[in-house]
Backbone as numpy.savetxt, mean C-alpha at the origin, in Angstrom:
# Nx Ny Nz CAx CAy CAz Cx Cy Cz
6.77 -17.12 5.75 5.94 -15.94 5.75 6.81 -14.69 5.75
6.58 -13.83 4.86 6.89 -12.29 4.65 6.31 -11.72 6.28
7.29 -11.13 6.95 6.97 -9.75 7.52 6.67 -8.22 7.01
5.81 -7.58 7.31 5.58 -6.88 6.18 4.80 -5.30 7.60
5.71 -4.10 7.75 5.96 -3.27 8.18 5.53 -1.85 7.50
4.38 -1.26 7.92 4.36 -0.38 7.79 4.44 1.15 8.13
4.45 2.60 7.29 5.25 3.57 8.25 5.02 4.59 7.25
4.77 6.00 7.82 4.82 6.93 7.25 3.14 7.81 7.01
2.36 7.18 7.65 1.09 7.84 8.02 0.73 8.60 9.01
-0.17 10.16 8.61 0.05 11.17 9.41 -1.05 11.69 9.07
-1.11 13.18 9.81 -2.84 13.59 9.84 -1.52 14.93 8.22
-2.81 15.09 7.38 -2.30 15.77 6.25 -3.91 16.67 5.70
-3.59 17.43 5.12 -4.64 18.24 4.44 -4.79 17.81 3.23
-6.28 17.91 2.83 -6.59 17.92 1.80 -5.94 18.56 0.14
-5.37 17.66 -0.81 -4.44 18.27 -1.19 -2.85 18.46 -1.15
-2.58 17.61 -0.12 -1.12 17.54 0.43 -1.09 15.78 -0.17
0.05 15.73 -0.28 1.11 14.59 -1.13 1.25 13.73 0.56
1.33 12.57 -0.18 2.14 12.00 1.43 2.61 10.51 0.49
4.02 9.69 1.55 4.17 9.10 0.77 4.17 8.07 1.97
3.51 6.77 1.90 3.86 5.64 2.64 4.34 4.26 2.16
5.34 3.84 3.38 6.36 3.16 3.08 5.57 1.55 3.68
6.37 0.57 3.25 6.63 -1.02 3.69 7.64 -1.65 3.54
8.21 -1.97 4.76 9.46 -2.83 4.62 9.52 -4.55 4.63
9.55 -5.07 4.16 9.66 -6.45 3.91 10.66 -7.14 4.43
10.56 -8.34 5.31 11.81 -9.37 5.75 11.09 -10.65 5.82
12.60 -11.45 6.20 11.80 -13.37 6.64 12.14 -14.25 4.86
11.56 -13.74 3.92 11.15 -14.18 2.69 11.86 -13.63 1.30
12.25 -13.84 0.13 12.60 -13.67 -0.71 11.22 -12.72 -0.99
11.76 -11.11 -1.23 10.77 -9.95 -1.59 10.33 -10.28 -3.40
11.14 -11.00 -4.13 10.31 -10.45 -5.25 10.03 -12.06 -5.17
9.42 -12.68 -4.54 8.68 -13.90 -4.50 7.09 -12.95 -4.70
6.88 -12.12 -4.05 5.74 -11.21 -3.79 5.20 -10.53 -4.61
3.75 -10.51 -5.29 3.06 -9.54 -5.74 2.87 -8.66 -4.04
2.68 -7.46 -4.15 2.53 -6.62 -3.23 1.53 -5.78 -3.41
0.57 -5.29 -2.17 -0.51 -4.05 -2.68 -0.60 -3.42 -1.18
-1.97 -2.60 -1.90 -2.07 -2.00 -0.44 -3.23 -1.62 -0.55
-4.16 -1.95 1.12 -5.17 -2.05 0.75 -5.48 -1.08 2.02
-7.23 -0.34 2.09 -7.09 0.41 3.28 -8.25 0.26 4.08
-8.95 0.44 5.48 -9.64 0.05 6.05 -10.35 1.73 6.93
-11.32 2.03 6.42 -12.02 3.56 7.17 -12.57 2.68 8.34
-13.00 3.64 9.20 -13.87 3.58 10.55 -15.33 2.77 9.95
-15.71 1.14 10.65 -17.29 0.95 10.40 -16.79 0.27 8.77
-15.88 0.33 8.30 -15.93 -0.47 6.72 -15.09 -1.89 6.58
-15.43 -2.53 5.20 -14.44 -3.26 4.87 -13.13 -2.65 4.19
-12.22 -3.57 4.50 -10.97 -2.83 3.95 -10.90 -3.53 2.57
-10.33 -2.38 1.82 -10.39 -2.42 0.13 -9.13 -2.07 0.01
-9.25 -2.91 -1.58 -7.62 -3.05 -2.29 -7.55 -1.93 -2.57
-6.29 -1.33 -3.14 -6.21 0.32 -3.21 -5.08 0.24 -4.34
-4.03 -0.33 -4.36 -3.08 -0.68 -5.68 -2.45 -2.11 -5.15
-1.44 -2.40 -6.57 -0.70 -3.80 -6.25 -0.13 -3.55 -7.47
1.40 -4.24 -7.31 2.56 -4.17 -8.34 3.14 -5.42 -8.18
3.13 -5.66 -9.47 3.76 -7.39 -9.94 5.54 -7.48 -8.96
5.93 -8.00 -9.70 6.90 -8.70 -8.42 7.94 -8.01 -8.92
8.19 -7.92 -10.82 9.21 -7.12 -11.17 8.90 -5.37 -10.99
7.38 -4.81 -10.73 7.41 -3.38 -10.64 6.84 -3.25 -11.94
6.42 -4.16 -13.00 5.88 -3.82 -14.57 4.97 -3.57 -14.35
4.05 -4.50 -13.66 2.29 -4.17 -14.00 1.76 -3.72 -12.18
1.25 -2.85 -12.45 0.42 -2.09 -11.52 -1.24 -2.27 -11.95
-2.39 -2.18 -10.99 -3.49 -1.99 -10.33 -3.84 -0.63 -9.67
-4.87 -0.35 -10.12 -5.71 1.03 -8.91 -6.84 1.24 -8.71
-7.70 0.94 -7.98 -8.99 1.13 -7.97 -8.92 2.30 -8.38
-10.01 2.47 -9.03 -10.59 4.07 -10.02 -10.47 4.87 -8.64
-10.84 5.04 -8.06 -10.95 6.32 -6.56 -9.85 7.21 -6.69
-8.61 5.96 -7.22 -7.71 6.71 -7.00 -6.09 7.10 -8.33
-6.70 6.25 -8.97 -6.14 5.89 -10.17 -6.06 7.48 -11.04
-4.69 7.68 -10.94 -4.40 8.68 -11.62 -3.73 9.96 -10.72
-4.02 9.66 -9.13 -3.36 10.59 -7.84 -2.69 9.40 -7.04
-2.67 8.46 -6.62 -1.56 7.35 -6.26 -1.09 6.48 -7.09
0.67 6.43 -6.80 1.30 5.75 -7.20 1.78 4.36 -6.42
1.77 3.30 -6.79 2.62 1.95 -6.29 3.78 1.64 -6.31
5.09 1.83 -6.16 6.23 1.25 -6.58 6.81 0.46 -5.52
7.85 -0.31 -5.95 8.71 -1.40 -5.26 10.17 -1.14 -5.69
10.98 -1.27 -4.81 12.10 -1.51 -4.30 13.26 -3.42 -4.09
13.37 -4.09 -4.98 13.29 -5.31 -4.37 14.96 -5.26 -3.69
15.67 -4.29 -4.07 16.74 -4.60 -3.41 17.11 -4.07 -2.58
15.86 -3.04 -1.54 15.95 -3.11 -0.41 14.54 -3.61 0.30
13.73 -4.20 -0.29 12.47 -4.99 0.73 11.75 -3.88 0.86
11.37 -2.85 -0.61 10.46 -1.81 -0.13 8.90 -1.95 -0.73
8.17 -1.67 -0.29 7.32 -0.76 -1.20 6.86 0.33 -0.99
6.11 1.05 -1.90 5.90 2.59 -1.27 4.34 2.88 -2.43
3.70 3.63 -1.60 2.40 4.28 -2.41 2.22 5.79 -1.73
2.75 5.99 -3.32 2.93 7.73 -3.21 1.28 7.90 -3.50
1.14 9.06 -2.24 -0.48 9.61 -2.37 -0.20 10.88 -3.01
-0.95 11.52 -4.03 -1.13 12.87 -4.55 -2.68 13.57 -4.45
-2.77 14.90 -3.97 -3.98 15.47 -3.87 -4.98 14.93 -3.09
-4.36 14.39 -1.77 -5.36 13.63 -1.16 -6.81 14.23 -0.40
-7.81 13.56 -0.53 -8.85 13.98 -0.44 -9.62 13.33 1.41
-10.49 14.03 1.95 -10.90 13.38 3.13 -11.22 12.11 3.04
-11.90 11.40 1.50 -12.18 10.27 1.63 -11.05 9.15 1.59
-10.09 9.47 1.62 -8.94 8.69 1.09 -8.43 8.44 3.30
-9.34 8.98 3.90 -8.85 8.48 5.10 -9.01 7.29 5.77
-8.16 6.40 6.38 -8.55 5.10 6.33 -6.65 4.12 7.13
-6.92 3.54 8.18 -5.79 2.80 7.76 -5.30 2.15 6.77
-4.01 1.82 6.44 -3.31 1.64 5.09 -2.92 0.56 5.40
-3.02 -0.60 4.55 -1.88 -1.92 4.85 -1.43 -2.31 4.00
-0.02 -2.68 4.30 0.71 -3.48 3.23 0.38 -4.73 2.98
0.06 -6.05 1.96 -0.06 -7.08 1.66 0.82 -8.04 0.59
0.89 -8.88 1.06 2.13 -9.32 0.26 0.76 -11.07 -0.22
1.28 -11.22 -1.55 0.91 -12.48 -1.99 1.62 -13.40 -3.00
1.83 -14.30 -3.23 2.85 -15.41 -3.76 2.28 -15.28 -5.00
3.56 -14.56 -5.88 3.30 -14.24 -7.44 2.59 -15.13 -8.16
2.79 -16.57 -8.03 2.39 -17.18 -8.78 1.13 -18.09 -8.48
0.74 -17.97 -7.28 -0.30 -18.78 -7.17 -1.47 -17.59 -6.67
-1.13 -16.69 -6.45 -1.92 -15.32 -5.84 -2.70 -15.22 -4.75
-1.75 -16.77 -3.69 -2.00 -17.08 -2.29 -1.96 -15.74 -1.49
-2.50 -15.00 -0.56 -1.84 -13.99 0.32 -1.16 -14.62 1.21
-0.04 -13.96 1.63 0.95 -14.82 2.46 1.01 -13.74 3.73
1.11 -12.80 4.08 0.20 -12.01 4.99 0.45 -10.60 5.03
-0.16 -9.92 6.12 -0.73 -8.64 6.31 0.47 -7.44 7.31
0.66 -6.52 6.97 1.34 -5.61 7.50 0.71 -5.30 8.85
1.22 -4.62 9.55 -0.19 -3.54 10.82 -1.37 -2.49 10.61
-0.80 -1.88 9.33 -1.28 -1.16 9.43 -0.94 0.70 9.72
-0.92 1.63 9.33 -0.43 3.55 9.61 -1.56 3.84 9.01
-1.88 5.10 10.33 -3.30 5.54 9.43 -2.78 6.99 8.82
-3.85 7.01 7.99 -3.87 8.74 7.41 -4.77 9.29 7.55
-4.74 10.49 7.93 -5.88 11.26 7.97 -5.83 12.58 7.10
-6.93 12.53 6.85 -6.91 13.70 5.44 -7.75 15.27 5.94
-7.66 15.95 6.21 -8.62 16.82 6.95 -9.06 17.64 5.66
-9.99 17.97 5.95 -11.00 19.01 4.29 -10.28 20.52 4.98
């Protein structure tokens, strides 16, 4: 099992950039498709992006597709989802997820950094 660490969530304004991080150990990192998915107050938590194992193919739910970015790091165990123009609805804890490229098992779940977006 991937350990999977997250970091870099903060209270931010509407409109402000923020970028959050995941560090990866335990496991061979580009064994991993990676995403990130987020969880508001009272909801289910939803996928939000995911990047193939080499960093080629990316995912975004429409919400956000076109103001966050996904990228990976494999030779230091990163990933990162750059937020742009963030909006109040985009508030929500954030988690990192890691799943086995090839069978698209999830292999497990980060903690969790929240963001908060204020209007």
């Amino acid at each position: 099992q991937v350990q999977l660490v997250e970091s870099g969530g903060k209270l931010v304004q509407a409109g402000d950039s923020l970028t959050l991080s995941c560090a990866a150990s335990g496991r061979s990192f580009s064994s991993f498709t990676l995403g990130w998915f987020r969880q508001a107050p009272g909801q289910e938590r939803d996928f939000v992006a995911s990047i193939s194992w080499n960093g080629i193919i990316t995912h975004y739910i429409d919400s956000v597709n076109g103001r966050f970015t996904i990228s990976r790091d494999n030779a230091k165990n990163m990933v990162y989802l750059l937020m742009n123009s963030l909006k109040p609805e985009d508030t929500a804890v954030y988690y990192c997820e890691a799943r086995f490229r090839e069978s698209g098992h999830r292999d497990s779940w980060g903690q969790g950094t929240q963001v908060t977006v204020s209007s």
